[in-house]
Coordinates of C-alpha atoms in Angstrom, one line a residue:
X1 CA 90.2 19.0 -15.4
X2 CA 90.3 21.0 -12.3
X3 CA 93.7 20.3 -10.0
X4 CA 90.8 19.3 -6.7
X5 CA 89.2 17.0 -9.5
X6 CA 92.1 15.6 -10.2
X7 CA 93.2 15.1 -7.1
X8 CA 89.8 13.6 -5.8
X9 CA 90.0 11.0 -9.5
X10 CA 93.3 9.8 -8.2
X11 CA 92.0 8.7 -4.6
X12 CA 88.8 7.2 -6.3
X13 CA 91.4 4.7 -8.4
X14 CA 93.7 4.4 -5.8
X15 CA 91.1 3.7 -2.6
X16 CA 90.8 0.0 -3.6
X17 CA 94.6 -1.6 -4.5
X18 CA 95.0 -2.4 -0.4
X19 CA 92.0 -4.8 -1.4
X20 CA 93.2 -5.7 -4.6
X21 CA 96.6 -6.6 -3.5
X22 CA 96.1 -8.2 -0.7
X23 CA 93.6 -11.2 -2.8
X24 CA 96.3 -11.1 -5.4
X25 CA 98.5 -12.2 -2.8
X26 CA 96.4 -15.0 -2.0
X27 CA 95.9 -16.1 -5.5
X28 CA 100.0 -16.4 -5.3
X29 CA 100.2 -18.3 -2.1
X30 CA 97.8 -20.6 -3.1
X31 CA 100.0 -21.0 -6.0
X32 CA 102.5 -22.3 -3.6
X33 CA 100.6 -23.9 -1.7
X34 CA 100.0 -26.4 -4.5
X35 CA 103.3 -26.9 -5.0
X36 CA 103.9 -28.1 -1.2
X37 CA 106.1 -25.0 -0.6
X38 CA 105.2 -22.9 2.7
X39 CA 102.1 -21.9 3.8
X40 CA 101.1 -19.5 6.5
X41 CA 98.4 -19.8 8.9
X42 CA 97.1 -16.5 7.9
X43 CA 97.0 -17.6 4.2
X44 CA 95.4 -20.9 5.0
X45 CA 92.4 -19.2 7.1
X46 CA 91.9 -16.6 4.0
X47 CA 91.6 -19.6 1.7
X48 CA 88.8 -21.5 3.4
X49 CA 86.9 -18.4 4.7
X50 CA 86.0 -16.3 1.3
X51 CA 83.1 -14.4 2.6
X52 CA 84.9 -13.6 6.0
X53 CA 87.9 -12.4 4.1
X54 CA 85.2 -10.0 2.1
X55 CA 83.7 -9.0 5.0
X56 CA 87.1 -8.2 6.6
X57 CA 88.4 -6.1 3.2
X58 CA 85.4 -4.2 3.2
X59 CA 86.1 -3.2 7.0
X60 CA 89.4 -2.1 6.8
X61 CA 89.6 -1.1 2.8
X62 CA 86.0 0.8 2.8
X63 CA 84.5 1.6 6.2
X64 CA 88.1 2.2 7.7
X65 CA 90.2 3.9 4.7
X66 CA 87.4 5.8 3.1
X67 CA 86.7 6.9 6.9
X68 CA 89.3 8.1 7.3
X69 CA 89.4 10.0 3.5
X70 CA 85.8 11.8 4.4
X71 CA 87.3 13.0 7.7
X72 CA 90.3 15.0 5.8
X73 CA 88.3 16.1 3.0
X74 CA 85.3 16.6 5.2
X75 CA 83.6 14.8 2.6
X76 CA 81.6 11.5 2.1
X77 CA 81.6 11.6 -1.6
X78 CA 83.6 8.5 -2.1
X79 CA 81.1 5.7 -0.7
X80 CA 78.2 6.9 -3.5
X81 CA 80.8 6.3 -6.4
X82 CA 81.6 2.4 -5.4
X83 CA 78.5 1.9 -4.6
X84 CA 78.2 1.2 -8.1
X85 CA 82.1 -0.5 -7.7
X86 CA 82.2 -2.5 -5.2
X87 CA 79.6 -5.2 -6.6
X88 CA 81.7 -5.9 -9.6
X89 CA 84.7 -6.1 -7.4
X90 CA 82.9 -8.5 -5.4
X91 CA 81.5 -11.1 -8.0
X92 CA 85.4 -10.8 -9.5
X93 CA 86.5 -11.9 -5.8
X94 CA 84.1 -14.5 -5.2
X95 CA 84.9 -15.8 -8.9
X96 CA 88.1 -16.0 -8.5
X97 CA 88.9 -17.3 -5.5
X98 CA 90.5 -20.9 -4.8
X99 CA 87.2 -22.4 -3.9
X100 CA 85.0 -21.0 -6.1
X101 CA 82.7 -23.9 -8.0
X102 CA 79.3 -23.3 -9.7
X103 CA 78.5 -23.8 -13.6
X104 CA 81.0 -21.9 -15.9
X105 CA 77.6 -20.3 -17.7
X106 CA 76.1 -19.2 -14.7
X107 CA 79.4 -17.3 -13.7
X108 CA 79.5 -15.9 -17.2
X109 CA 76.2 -14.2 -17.1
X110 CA 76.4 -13.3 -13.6
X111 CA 80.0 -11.1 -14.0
X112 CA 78.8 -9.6 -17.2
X113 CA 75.2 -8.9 -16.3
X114 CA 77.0 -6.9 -12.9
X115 CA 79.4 -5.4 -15.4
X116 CA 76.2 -4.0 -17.3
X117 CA 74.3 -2.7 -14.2
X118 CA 77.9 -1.1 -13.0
X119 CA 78.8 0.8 -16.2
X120 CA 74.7 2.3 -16.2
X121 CA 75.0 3.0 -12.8
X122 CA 78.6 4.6 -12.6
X123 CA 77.5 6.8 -15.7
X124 CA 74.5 8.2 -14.1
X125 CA 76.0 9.1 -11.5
X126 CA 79.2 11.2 -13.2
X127 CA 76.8 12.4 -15.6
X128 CA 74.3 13.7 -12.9
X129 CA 77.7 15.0 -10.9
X130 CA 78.9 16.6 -14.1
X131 CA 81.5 14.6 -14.5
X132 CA 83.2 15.8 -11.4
X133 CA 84.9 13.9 -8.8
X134 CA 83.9 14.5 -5.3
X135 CA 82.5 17.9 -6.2
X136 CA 79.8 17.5 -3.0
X137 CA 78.5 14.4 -1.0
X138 CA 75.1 13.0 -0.4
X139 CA 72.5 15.5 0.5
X140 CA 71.3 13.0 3.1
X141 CA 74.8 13.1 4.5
X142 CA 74.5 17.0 4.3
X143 CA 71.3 16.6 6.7
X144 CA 72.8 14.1 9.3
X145 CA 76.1 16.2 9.4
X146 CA 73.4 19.5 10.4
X147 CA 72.0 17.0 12.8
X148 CA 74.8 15.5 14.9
X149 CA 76.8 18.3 14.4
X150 CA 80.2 17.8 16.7
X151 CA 79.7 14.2 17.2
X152 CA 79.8 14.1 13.3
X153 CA 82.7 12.6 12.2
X154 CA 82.4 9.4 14.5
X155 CA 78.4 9.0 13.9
X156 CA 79.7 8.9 10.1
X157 CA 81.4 6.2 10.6
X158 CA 78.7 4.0 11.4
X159 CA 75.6 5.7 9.5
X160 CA 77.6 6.1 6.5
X161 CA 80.1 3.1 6.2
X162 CA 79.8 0.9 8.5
X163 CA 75.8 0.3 7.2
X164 CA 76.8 0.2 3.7
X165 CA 78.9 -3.0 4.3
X166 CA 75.6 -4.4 5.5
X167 CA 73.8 -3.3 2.8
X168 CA 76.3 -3.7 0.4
X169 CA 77.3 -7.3 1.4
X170 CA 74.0 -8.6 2.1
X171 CA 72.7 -7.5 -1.6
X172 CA 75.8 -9.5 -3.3
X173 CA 75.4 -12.8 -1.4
X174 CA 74.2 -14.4 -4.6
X175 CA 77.0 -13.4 -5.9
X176 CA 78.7 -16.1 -3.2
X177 CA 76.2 -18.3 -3.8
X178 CA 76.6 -18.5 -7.5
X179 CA 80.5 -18.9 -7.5
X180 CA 80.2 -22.0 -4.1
X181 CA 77.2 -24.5 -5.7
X182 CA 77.7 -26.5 -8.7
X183 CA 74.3 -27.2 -9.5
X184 CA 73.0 -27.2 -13.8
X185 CA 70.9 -24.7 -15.2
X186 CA 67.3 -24.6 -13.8
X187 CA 64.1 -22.6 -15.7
X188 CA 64.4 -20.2 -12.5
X189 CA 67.9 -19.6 -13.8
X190 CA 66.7 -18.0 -16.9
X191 CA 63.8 -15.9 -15.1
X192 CA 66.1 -14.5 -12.7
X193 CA 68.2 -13.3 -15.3
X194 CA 65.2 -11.7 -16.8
X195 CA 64.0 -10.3 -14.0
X196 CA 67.5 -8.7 -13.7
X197 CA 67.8 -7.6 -17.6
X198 CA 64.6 -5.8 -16.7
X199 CA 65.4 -3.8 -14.4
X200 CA 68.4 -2.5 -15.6
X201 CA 66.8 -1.2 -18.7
X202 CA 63.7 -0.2 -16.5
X203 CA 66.7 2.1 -14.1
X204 CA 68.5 3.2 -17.6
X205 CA 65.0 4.8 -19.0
X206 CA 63.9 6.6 -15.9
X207 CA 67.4 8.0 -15.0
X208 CA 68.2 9.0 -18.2
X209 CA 64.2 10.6 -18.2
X210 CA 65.2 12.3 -14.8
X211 CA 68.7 13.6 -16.1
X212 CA 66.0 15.4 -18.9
X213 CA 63.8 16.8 -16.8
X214 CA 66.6 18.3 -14.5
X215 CA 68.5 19.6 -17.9
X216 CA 65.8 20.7 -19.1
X217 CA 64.6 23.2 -16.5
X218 CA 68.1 24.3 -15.3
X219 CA 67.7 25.6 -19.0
X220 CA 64.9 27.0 -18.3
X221 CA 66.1 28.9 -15.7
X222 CA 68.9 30.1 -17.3
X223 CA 66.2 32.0 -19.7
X224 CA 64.1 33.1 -16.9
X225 CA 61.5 31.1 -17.2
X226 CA 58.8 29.1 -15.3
X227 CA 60.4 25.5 -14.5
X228 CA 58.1 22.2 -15.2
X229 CA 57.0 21.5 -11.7
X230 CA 57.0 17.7 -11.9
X231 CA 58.2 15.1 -13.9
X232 CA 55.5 12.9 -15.0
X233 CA 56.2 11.5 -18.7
X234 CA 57.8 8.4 -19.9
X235 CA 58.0 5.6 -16.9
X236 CA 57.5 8.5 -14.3
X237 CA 53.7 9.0 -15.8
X238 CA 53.2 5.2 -14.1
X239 CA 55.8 5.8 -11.2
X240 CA 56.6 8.3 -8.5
X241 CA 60.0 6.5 -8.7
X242 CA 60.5 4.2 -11.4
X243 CA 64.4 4.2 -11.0
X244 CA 64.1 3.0 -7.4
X245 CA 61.9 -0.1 -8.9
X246 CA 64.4 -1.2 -11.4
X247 CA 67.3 -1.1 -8.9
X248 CA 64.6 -3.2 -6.7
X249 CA 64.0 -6.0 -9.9
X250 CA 68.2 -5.8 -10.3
X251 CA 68.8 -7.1 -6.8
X252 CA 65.8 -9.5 -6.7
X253 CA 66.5 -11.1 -9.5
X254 CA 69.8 -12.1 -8.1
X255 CA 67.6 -13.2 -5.1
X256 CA 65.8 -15.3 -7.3
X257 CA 68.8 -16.9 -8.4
X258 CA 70.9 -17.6 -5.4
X259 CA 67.7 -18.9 -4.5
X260 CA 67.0 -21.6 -7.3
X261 CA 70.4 -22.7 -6.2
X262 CA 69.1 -23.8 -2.5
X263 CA 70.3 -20.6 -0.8
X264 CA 66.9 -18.5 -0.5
X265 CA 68.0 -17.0 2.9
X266 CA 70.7 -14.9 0.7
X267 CA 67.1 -13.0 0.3
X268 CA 67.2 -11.2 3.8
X269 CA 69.8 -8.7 2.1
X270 CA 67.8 -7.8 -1.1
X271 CA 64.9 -7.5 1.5
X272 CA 67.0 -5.1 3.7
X273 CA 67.9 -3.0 0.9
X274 CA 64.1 -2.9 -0.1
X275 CA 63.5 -1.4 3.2
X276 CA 66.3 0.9 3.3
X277 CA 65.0 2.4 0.1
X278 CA 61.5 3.0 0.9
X279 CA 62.6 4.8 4.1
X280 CA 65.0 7.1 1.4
X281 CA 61.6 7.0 -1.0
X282 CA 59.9 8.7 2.0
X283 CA 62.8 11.3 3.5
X284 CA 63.2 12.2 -0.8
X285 CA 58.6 13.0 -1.0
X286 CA 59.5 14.7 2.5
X287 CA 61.8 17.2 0.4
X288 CA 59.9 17.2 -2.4
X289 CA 56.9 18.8 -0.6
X290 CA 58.9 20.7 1.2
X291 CA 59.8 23.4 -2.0
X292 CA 57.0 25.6 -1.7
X293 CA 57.1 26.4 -5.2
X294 CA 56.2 22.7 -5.8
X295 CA 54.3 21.3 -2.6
X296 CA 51.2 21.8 -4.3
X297 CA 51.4 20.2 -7.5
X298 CA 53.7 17.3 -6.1
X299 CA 51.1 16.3 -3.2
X300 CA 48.6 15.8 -6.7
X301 CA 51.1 13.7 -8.1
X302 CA 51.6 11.6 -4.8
X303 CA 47.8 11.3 -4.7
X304 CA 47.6 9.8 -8.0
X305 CA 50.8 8.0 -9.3
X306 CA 52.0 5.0 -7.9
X307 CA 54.8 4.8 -5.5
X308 CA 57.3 2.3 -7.2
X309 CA 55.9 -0.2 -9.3
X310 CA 54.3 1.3 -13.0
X311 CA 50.5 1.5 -12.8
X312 CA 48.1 3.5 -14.0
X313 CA 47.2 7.0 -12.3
X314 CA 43.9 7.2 -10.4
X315 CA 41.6 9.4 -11.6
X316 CA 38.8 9.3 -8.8
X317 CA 41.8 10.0 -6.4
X318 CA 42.6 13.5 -7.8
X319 CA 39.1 14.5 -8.0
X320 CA 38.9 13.5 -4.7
X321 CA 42.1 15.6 -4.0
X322 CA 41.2 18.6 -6.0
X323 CA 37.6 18.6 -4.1
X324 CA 39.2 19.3 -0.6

């Protein structure tokens, strides 16, 4: 391991323990507070206002710190790592916070379904980054630094941190949901776990398809030959982006079940992130057709594979295409 990758691991494990500490410090005074022994006001208000305190931890530990972190390694590498983090950190803080209630199974599958969808997510990205930390940021980033140019590194701020805690938070509101209702087990319980079982398995195929087809023709390069122009096998035969509609069924499903517990407005954040993503579904086509070595065939491919959910290609449409 490289002394920058090294460097760059050591940040990534270290960037959260102001978070970490600070809830650890309210699981102790809590302690105390129990056993009549002081209590501060500051303590008190972190106790009976859970999702503010998140809100607040991802402000200073996450929008502020890992600010601050692009702006001396004029990098924004960091935020696409805990992407796949701070979830898992979440449902641990909402679980294990003084107030938490909710059924002890629902909790149980919860934390170890969002342990499942972290590890698949956090591999596919250090295997698609080589297994390098911080070895380049976002090429969306890349664009919006051309863009603003000077005015960069405050604009980052809020297009690149401050919008992930909205994203971020709004998608793992469930997660509050699940660990402040005690409610039994409902039949919408068990399809919303399905629904998020499925989509997790549905990301893992088509990433792990994706990570082939990009293997493959960097290969093929290598050898000086012609690359594969598109990927369309396995899921991505049905799907223009079959990852992007398993991440979709992941966060839904949770939807599904913060809503069986009476909190269906919890849905406005899976609905958000559902519109994020098709905007990035339509800046990634833009670059696709873009690379004149593959506008052509890629254009075909748009005209005749579904956008996110698996469906069969349209036949009349590419003779319709290949006609003009």
């Amino acid at each position: 391991m490289g002394r920058s990758n090294l460097k760059n691991a050591v940040i990534a494990l270290l960037a959260p323990f102001p978070s970490i500490l600070l809830h650890l410090s309210l699981l102790n005074h809590h302690y105390d507070y129990e056993r009549q022994t002081n209590q501060y006001p500051i303590w008190s208000w972190c106790y009976h206002h859970p999702l503010l305190l998140a809100n607040l931890l991802f402000f200073f530990n996450v929008n502020v710190l890992f600010w601050i972190t692009s702006l001396i390694q004029n990098s924004n590498w960091m935020i696409d790592l805990y992407w796949t983090v701070i979830p898992v950190m979440l449902v641990h803080f909402f679980a294990t916070h003084p107030l938490s209630l909710g059924q002890y199974n629902s909790w149980k599958a919860v934390i170890a379904l969002t342990w499942v969808w972290s590890l698949r997510l956090s591999h596919n990205y250090m295997r698609r980054e080589k297994w390098q930390w911080g070895a380049r940021e976002d090429w969306r980033f890349n664009d919006m630094r051309s863009q603003y140019g000077k005015h960069w590194w405050w604009v980052s701020f809020f297009a690149v941190y401050l919008s992930q805690q909205v994203f971020l938070i709004g998608v793992c509101l469930p997660f509050y949901v699940v660990h402040s209702v005690d409610k039994p087990l409902s039949i919408w319980d068990f399809v919303a776990v399905l629904v998020c079982l499925c989509g997790i398995v549905i990301a893992c195929f088509a990433d792990t398809q994706l990570h082939q087809f990009v293997s493959g023709n960097e290969k093929l390069k290598e050898l000086g030959k012609p690359v594969v122009l598109n990927l369309d096998r396995g899921l991505w035969y049905y799907s223009r982006h079959p990852n992007y509609f398993g991440e979709q069924l992941w966060w839904w499903g949770l939807a599904i079940l913060s809503w069986s517990l009476g909190h269906g407005w919890t849905a406005v954040g899976s609905l958000i992130n559902s519109m994020c993503l098709a905007y990035v579904t339509i800046l990634v086509e833009e670059r696709m057709v873009k690379q004149e070595h593959r506008s052509e065939a890629y254009r075909l491919y748009q005209k005749t594979t579904s956008v996110w959910v698996p469906w069969f290609k349209s036949s009349a449409a590419a003779e319709k295409y290949k006609s003009t």
